[in-house]
Coordinates of C-alpha atoms and ligand atoms in Angstrom, one line a residue:
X1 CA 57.4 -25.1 73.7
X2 CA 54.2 -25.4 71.2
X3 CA 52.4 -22.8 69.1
X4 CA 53.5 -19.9 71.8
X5 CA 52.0 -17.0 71.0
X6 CA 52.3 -13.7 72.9
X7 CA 50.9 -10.1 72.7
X8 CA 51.9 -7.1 73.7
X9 CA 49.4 -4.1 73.6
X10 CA 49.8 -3.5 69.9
X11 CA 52.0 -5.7 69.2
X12 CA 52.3 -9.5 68.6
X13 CA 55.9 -10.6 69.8
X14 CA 55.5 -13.9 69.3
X15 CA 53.4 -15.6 66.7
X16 CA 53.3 -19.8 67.0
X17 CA 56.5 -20.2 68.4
X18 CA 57.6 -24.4 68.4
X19 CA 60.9 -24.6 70.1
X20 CA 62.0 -28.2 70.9
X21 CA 65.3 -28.7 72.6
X22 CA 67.1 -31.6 73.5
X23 CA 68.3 -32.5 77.0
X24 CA 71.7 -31.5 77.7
X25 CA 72.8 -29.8 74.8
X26 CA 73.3 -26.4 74.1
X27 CA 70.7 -24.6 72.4
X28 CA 71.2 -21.4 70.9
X29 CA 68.8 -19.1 69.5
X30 CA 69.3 -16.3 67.3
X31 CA 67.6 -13.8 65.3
X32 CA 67.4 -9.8 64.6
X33 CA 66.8 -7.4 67.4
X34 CA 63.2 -7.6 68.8
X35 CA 62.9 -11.4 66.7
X36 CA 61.3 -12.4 70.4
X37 CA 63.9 -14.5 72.0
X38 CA 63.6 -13.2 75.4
X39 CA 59.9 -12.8 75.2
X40 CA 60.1 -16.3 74.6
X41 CA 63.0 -17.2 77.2
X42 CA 60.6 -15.2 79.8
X43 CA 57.4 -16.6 79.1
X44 CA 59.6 -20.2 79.7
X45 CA 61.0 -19.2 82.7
X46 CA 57.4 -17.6 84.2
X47 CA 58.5 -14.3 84.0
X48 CA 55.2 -14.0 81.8
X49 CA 53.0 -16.2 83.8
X50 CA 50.8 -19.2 82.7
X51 CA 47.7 -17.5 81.3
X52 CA 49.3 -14.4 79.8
X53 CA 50.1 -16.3 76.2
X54 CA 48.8 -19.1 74.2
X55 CA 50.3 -22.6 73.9
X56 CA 52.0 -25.3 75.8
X57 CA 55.5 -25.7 77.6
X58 CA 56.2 -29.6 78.2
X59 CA 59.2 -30.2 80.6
X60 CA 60.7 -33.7 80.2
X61 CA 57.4 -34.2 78.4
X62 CA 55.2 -33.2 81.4
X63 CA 52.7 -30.2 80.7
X64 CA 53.6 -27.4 83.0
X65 CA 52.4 -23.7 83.4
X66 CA 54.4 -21.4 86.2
X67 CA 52.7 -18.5 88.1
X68 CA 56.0 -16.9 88.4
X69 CA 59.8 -17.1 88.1
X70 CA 59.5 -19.0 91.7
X71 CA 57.8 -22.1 90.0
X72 CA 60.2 -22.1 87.5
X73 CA 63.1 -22.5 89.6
X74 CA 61.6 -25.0 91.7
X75 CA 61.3 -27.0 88.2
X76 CA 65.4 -26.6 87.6
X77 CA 65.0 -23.5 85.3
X78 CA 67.2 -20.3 85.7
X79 CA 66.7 -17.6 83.6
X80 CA 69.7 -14.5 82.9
X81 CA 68.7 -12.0 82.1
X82 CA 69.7 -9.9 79.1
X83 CA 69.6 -6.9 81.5
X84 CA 71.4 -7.8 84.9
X85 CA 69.1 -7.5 87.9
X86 CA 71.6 -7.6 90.6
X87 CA 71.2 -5.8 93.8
X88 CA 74.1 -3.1 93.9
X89 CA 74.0 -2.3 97.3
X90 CA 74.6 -5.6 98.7
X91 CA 78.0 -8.0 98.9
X92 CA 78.7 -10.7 96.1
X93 CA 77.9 -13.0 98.9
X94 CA 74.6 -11.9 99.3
X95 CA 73.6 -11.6 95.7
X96 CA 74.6 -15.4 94.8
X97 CA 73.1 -16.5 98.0
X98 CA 70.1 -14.6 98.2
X99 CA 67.7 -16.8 100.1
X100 CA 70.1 -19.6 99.8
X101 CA 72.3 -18.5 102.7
X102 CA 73.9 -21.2 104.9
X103 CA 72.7 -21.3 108.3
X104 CA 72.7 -23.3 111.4
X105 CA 69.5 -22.9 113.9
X106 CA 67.8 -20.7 111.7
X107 CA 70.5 -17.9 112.0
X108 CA 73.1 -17.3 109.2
X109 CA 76.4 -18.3 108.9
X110 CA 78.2 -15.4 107.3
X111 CA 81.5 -17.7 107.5
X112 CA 80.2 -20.7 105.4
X113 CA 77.9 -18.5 103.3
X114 CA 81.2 -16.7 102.1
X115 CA 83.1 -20.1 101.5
X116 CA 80.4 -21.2 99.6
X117 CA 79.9 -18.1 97.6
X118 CA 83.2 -18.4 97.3
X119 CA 83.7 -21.8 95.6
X120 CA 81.1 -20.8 92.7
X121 CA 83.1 -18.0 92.2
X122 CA 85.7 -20.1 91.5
X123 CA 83.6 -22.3 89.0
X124 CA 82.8 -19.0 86.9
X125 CA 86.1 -18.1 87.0
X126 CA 85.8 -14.7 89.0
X127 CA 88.6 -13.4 91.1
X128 CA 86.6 -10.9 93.9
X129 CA 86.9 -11.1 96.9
X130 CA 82.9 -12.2 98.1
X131 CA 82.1 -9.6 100.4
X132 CA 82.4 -7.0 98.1
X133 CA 79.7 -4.7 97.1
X134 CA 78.3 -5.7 93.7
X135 CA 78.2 -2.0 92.8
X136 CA 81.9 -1.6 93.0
X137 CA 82.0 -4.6 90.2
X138 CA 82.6 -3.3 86.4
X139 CA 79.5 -5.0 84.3
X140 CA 81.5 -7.8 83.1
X141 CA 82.1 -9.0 86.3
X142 CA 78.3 -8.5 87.3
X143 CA 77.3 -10.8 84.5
X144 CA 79.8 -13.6 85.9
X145 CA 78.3 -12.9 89.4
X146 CA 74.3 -13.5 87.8
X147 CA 75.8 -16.8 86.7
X148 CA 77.6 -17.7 89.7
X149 CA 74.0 -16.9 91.6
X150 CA 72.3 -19.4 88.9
X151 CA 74.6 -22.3 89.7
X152 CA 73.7 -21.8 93.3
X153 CA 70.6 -22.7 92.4
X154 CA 70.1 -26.3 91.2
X155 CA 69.5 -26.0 88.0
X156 CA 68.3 -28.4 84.7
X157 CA 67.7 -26.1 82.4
X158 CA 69.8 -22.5 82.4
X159 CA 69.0 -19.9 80.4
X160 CA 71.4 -17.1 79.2
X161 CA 70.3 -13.8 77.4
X162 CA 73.1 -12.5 75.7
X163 CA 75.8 -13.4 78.6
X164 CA 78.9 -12.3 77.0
X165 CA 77.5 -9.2 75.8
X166 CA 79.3 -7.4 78.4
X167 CA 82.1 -9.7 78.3
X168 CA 86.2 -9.4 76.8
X169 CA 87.8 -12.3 74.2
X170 CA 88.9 -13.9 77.3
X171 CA 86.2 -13.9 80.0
X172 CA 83.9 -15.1 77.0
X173 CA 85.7 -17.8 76.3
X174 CA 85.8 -18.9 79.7
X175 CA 82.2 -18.6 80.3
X176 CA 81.8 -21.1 76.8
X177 CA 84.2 -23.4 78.7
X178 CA 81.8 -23.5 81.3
X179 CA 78.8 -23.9 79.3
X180 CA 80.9 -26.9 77.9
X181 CA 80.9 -28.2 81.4
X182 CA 77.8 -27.7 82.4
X183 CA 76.3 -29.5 79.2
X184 CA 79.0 -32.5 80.8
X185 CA 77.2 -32.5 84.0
X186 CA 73.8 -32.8 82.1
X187 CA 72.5 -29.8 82.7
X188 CA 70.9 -28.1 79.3
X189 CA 71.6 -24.9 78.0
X190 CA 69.8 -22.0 75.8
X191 CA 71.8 -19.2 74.8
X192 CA 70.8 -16.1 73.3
X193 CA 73.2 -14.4 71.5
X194 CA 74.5 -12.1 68.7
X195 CA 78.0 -13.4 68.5
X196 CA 78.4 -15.6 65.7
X197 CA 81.3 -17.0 66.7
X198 CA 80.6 -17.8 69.9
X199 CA 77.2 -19.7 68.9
X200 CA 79.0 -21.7 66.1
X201 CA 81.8 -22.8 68.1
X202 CA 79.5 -24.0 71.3
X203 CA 76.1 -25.1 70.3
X204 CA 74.7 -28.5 69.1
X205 CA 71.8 -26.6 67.9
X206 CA 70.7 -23.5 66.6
X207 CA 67.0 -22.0 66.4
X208 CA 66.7 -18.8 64.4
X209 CA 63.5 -16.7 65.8
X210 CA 62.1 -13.8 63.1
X211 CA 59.1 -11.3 63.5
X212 CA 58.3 -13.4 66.5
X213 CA 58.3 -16.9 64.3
X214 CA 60.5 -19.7 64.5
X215 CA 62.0 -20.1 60.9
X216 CA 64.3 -22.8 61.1
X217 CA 66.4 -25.7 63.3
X218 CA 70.0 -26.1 62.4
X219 CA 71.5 -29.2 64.1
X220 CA 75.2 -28.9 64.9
X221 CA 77.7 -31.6 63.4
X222 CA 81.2 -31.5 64.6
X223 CA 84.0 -33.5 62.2
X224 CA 87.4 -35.2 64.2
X225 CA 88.8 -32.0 64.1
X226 CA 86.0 -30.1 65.3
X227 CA 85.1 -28.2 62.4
X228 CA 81.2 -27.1 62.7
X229 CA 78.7 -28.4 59.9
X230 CA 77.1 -24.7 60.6
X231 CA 79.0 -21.7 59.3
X232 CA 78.6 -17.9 60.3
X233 CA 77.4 -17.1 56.8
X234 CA 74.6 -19.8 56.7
X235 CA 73.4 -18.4 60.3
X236 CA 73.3 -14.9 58.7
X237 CA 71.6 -15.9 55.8
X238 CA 68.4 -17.6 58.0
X239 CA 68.7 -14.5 59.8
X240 CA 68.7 -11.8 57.5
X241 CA 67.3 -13.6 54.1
X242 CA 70.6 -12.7 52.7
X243 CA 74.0 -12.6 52.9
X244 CA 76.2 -10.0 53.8
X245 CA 79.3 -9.8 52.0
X246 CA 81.0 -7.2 53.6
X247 CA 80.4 -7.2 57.9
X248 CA 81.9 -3.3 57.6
X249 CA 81.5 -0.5 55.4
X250 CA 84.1 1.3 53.3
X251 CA 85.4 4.3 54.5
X252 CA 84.2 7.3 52.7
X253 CA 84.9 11.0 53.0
X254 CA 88.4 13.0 53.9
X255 CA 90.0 13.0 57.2
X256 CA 90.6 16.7 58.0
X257 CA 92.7 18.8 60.1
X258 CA 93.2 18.0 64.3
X259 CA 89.4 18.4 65.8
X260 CA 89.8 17.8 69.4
X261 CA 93.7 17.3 71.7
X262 CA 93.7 16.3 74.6
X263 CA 96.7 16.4 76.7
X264 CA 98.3 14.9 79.9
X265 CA 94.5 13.7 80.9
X266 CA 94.8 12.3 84.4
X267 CA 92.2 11.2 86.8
X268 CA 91.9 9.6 90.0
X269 CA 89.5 7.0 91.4
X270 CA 86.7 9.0 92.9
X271 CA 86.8 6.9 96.2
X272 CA 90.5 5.7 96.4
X273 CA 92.7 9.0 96.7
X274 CA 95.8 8.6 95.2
X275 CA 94.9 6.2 92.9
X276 CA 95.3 7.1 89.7
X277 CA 92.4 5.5 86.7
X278 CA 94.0 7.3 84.0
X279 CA 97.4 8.3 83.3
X280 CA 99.0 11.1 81.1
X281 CA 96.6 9.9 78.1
X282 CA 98.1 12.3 75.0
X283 CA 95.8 11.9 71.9
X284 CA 93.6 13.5 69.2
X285 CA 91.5 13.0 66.7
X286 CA 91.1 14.7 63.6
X287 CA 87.5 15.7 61.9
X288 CA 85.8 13.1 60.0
X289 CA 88.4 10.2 61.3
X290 CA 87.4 7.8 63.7
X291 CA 89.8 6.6 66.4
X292 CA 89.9 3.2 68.2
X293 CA 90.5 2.9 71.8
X294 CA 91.1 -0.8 72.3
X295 CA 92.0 -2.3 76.2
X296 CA 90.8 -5.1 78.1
X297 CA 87.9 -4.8 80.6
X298 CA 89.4 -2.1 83.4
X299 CA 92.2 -0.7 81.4
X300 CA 90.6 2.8 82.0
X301 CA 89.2 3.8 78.6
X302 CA 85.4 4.5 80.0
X303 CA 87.0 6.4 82.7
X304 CA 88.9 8.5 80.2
X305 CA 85.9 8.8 78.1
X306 CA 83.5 10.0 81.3
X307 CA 85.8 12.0 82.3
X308 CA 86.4 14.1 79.4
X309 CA 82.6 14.3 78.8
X310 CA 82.0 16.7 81.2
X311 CA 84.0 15.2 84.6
X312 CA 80.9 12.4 84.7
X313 CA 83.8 10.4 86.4
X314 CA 86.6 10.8 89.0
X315 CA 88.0 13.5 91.2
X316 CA 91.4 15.4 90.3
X317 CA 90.4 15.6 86.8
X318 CA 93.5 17.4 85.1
X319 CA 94.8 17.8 82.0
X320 CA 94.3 20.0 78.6
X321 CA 91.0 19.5 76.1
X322 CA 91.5 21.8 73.1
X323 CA 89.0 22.3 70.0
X324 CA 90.1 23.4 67.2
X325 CA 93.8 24.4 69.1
X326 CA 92.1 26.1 71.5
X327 CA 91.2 25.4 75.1
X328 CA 87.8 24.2 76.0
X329 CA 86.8 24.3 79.1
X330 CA 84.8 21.0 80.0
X331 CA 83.0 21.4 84.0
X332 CA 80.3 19.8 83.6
X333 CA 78.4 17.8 81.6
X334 CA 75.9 20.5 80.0
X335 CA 79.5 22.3 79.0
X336 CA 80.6 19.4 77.2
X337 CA 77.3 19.2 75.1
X338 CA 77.8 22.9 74.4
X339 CA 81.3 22.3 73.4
X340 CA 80.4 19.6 70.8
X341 CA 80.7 16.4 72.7
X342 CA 78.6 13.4 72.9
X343 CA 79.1 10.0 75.3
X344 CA 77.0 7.1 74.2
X345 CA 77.7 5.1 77.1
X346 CA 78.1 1.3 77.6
X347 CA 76.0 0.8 80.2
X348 CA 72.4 1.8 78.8
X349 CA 69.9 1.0 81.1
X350 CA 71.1 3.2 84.1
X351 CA 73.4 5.8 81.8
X352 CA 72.0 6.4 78.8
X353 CA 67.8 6.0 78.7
X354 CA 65.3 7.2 81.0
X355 CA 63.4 3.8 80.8
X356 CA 59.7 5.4 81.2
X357 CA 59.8 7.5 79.0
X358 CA 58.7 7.0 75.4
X359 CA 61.1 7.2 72.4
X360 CA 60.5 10.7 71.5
X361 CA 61.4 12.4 74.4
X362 CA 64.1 10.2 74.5
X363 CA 65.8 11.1 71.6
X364 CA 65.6 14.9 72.3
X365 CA 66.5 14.6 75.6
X366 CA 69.6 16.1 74.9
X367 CA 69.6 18.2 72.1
X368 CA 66.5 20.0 73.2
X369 CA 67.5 23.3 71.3
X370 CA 67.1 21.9 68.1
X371 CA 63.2 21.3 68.4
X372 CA 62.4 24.6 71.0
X373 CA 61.8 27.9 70.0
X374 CA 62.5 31.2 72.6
X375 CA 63.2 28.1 75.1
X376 CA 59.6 26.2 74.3
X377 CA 59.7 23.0 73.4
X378 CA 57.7 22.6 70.1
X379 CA 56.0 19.2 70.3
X380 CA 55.3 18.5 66.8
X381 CA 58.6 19.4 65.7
X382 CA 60.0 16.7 68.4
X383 CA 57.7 14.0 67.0
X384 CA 58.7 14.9 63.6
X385 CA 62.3 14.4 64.6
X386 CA 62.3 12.0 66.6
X387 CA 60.6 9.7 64.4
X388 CA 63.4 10.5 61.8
X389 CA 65.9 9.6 64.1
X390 CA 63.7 6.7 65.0
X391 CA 63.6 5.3 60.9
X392 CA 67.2 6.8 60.1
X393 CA 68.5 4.2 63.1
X394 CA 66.2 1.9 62.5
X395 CA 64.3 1.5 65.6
X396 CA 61.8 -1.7 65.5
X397 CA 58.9 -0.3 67.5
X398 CA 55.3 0.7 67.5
X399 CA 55.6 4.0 66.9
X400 CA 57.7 6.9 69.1
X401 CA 55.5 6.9 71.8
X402 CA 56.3 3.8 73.4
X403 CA 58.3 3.6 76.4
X404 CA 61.5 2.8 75.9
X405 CA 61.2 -0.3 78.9
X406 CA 59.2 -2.1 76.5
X407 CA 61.3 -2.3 73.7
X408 CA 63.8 -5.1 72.9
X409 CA 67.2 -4.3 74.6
X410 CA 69.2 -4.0 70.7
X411 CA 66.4 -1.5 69.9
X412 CA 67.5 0.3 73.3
X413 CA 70.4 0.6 72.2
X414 CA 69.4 2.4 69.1
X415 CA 67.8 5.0 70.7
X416 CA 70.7 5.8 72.8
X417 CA 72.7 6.0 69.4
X418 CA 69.8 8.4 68.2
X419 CA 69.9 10.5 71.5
X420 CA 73.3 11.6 71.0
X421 CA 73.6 11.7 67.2
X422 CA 70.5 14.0 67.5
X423 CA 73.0 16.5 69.4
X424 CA 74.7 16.8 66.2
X425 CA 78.2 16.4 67.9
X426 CA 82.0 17.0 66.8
X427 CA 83.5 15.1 69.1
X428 CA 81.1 11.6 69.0
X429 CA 82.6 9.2 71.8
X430 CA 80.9 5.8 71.5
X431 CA 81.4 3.2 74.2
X432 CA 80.8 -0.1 73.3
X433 CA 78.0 1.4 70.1
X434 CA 77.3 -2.3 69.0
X435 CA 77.0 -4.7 72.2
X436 CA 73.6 -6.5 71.8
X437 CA 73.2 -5.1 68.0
X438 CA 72.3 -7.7 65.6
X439 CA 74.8 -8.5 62.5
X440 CA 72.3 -7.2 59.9
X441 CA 71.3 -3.8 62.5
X442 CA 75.3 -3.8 63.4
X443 CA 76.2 -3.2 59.9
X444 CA 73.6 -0.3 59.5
X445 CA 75.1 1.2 62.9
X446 CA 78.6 1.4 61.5
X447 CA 77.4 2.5 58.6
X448 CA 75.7 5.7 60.3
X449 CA 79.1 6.0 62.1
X450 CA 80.8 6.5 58.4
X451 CA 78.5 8.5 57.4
X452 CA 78.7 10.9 60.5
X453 CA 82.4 11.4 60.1
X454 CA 82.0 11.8 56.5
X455 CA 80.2 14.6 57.0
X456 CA 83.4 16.0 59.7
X457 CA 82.6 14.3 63.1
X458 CA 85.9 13.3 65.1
X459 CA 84.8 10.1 66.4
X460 CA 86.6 8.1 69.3
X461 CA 85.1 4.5 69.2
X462 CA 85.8 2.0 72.7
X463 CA 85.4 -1.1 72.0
X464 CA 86.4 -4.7 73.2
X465 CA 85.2 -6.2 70.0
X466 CA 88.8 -6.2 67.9
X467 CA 87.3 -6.8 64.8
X468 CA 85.0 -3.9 65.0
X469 CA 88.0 -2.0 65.8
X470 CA 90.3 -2.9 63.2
X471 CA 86.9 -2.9 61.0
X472 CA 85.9 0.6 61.2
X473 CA 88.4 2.4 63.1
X474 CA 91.3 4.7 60.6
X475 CA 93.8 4.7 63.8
X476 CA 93.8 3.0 67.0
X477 CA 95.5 3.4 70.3
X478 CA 95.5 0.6 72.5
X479 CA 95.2 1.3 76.2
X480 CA 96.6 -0.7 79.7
X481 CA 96.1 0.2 83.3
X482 CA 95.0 4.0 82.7
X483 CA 97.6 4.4 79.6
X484 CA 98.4 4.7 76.3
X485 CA 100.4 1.5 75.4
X486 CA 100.5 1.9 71.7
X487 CA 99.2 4.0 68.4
X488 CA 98.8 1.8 65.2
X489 CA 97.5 3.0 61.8
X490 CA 94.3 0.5 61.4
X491 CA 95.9 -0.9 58.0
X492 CA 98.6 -2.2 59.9
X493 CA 97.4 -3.3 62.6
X494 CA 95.7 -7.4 63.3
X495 CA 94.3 -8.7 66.7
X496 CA 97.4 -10.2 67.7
X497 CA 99.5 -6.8 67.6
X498 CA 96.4 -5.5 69.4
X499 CA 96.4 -7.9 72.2
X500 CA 100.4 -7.4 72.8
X501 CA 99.9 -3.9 73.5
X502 CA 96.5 -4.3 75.5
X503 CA 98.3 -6.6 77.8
X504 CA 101.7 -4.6 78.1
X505 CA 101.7 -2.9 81.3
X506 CA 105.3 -1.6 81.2
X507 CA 106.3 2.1 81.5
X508 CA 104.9 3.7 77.9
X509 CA 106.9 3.7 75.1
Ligands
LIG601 N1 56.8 -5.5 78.1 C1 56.6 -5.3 76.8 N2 55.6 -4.4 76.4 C2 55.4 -4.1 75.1 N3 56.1 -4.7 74.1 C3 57.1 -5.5 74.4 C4 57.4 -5.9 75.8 N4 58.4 -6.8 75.8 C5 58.8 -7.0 74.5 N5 58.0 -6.2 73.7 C6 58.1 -6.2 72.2 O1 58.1 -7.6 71.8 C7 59.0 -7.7 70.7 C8 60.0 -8.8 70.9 O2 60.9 -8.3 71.9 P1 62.1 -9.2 72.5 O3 62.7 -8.4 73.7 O4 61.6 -10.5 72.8 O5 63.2 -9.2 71.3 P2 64.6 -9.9 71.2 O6 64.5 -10.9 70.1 O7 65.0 -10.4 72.6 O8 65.5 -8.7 70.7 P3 67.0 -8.2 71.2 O9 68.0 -9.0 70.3 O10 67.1 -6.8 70.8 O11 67.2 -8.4 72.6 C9 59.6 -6.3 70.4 O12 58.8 -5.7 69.4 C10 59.4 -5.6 71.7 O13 59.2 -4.2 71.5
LIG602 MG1 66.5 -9.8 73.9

């Protein structure tokens, strides 16, 4: 790619971008949230047509401009997207195979359409039976399904946006195996991604994007024992300008008396009577502490955490929620806001933002009594607020009346955070706060988190990423098939005792 540039009404997201990458490598690109790596990514992959930005794409050194992301993939390109765009109505089956269905005489042959669906199933690793509906799928899942779907399509160049975002320790690992094999079978890869890890330990090549330029090229080298020439700190430091020294905060403030109990919390699946999602979960978390809930993908902790927030999830919700020793009554989810909770969920786009709608209203969404007056919403109070939530979290955008479609998906993110710490909550529960956060933004994130339990807030964190966990968290309980498998103060604990109790599914202890 040469000298791509690319505006957006006020706003130039890319600025001269030369990206050159080599066939069949991986090439990863990194950078801060809203750097422009998928605005580049798109504009490769025709999502941004020819004629919509300046510069050149050459494809095995042949000048080429697509009208769409149909040219592209006729070239060999497949794009992921950072946000999935599966459809959720329709079976696995149907959403890998989507005009690539096997049929005889024109008609379709469901059988060998499922075998086939099947087998690239098996190549990403994911154990579904094809002809379910991709809506019953957890998001992890989904994003194994988008890849599955890519492979089905024959592809030269694949492009991931943040793929293991979504993803556990083990399900990301297995989707870098695959990249590993992919790059075997000659086919080149670009991955975006905020996991340092990850992009040391699988790229030959690293291109790190900021304020929509490309700074700088590192190239890969692996020793005989397959150390990496590139370390996480050198990655940080073209990305941020700096290093960091510490990747999470101190604690500060005093943990206080027991905030919120909850007791015996059970719940069934809200289409499967009988089945039970969560399971006797006894906990509580005191004011100004913050509590880790740590579990592999399905172990029930969103569930729990839905639940509580106002019965968002299940049917036969029982169980006791007290405040401050007494009962609270939690029906619905307006009750739960008026009792002091707050659910930043994981999945964003179709829980936590209403996409067409500009940052400000956003932001208040929620916590509308705190900019109305006799039940009016004063307008000038909301901008005011909201653009001090906007600078407090850090929000990279053109101001707060830009819809929140447009901005880049870590910046989404943001704004959810804002939304709910706008409600001023006691109870904050935070699903997954950081996916799709860069390191330098992910630092100021839990820093906020500190500071909003310093100042009391009983915070209940979910997260697959350990180290975040046993980074920020003062006590963490470790959950398994719907319950409680373990309680460890965080200065005892390490990933390995972690993962033990994750994966026990014995009767609790
Ligand atoms: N459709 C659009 N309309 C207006 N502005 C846009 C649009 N798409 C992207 N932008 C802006 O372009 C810039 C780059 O966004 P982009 O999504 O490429 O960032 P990114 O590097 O992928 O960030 P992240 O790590 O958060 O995903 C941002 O300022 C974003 O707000
Ligand atoms: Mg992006």
């Amino acid at each position: 790619m040469r000298d791509i540039r690319k505006e957006f009404p006020g706003v130039r997201a890319l600025d001269g971008v030369t990206l050159d990458v080599r066939e069949g490598v991986v090439h990863a690109l990194m950078g801060e949230n809203g750097a422009g790596k998928s605005t580049l990514m798109k504009v490769l992959s025709g999502v941004h047509p020819a004629g919509t930005y300046g510069g050149e794409i050459l494809l095995a050194g042949e000048p080429c401009s697509f009208g769409g992301v149909v040219d592209s993939e006729r070239a060999g390109i497949a794009i992921i997207h950072q946000e999935l765009a599966l459809v959720p109505q329709l079976s696995i089956t149907e959403n890998v195979l989507l005009g690539h269905e096997v049929s005889r005489f024109g008609v379709v042959d469901w059988g060998a359409t499922h075998t086939r669906a099947r087998e690239l199933l098996r190549r990403v690793g994911l154990d579904e039976n094809p002809a379910t509906p991709v809506s019953a799928l957890g998001i992890g899942a989904q994003q194994l399904v988008e890849i599955a779907k890519a492979l089905a399509k024959r592809v030269r160049l694949l492009i991931l946006d943040e793929p293991t975002s979504a993803l556990n320790e083990t399900e990301s690992q297995r989707l870098l195996d695959l990249l590993g094999e992919l790059r075997e079978q000659g086919v080149t890869c670009i991955l975006i991604s905020h996991k340092l890890g990850e992009v040391v330990s699988v790229s030959d090549e690293i291109t790190i994007l900021r304020d929509g330029r490309a700074i700088e090229t590192l190239t890969v080298e692996r020793d005989t024992d397959g150390t990496p020439s590139v370390d996480e700190d050198r990655i940080i430091r073209g990305m941020v300008g700096r290093s960091l020294d510490r990747r999470h905060p101190e604690p500060i403030g005093e943990i206080g008396p027991v905030r919120f109990e909850v007791i015996d919390w059970t719940v069934d699946h809200p289409t499967q009577p009988g089945r039970r999602v969560v399971d006797g979960v006894d906990l509580h978390v005191r004011a100004g502490e913050i509590v880790g809930l740590a579990g592999l993908m399905g172990a029930g902790r969103t569930e729990f955490a839905m639940s509580l927030f106002g019965r968002s999830y299940g049917r036969h919700v029982r169980g006791l929620l007290l405040k401050d020793g007494t009962p609270l009554a939690v029906p619905d989810v307006t009750a739960a806001v008026r009792g002091g909770l707050a659910y930043v969920p994981e999945d964003r786009k179709t829980l936590g933002l209403l996409l067409d709608d500009d940052i400000r209203h956003n932001t208040t969404l929620a916590g509308l009594r705190h900019v109305s007056r006799y039940g009016v919403v004063d307008q000038e109070r909301e901008t005011v607020e909201a653009r001090r939530m906007s600078e407090r979290m850090r929000v990279r955008s053109h101001g707060t009346a830009q819809t929140v479609r447009t901005l880049s998906g870590g910046n989404q993110q943001k704004v959810v955070l804002g939304k709910w710490m706008f409600t001023r909550p006691e109870l904050l529960i935070l699903d997954e706060p950081t996916r799709g956060i860069d390191v330098g933004a992910k630092y100021e994130i839990h820093l906020l988190i500190r500071r909003l339990a310093a100042e009391g807030t009983a915070v209940l964190l979910i997260s697959s990423e350990l180290p975040e966990v046993l980074g920020m968290c003062d006590r963490i309980h470790t959950m398994c098939e719907g319950r409680l498998t373990g309680e460890v103060p965080a200065a005892e604990a390490d990933q390995e005792t972690l993962m033990k109790l994750m994966t026990r599914t014995g009767d609790r202890p």
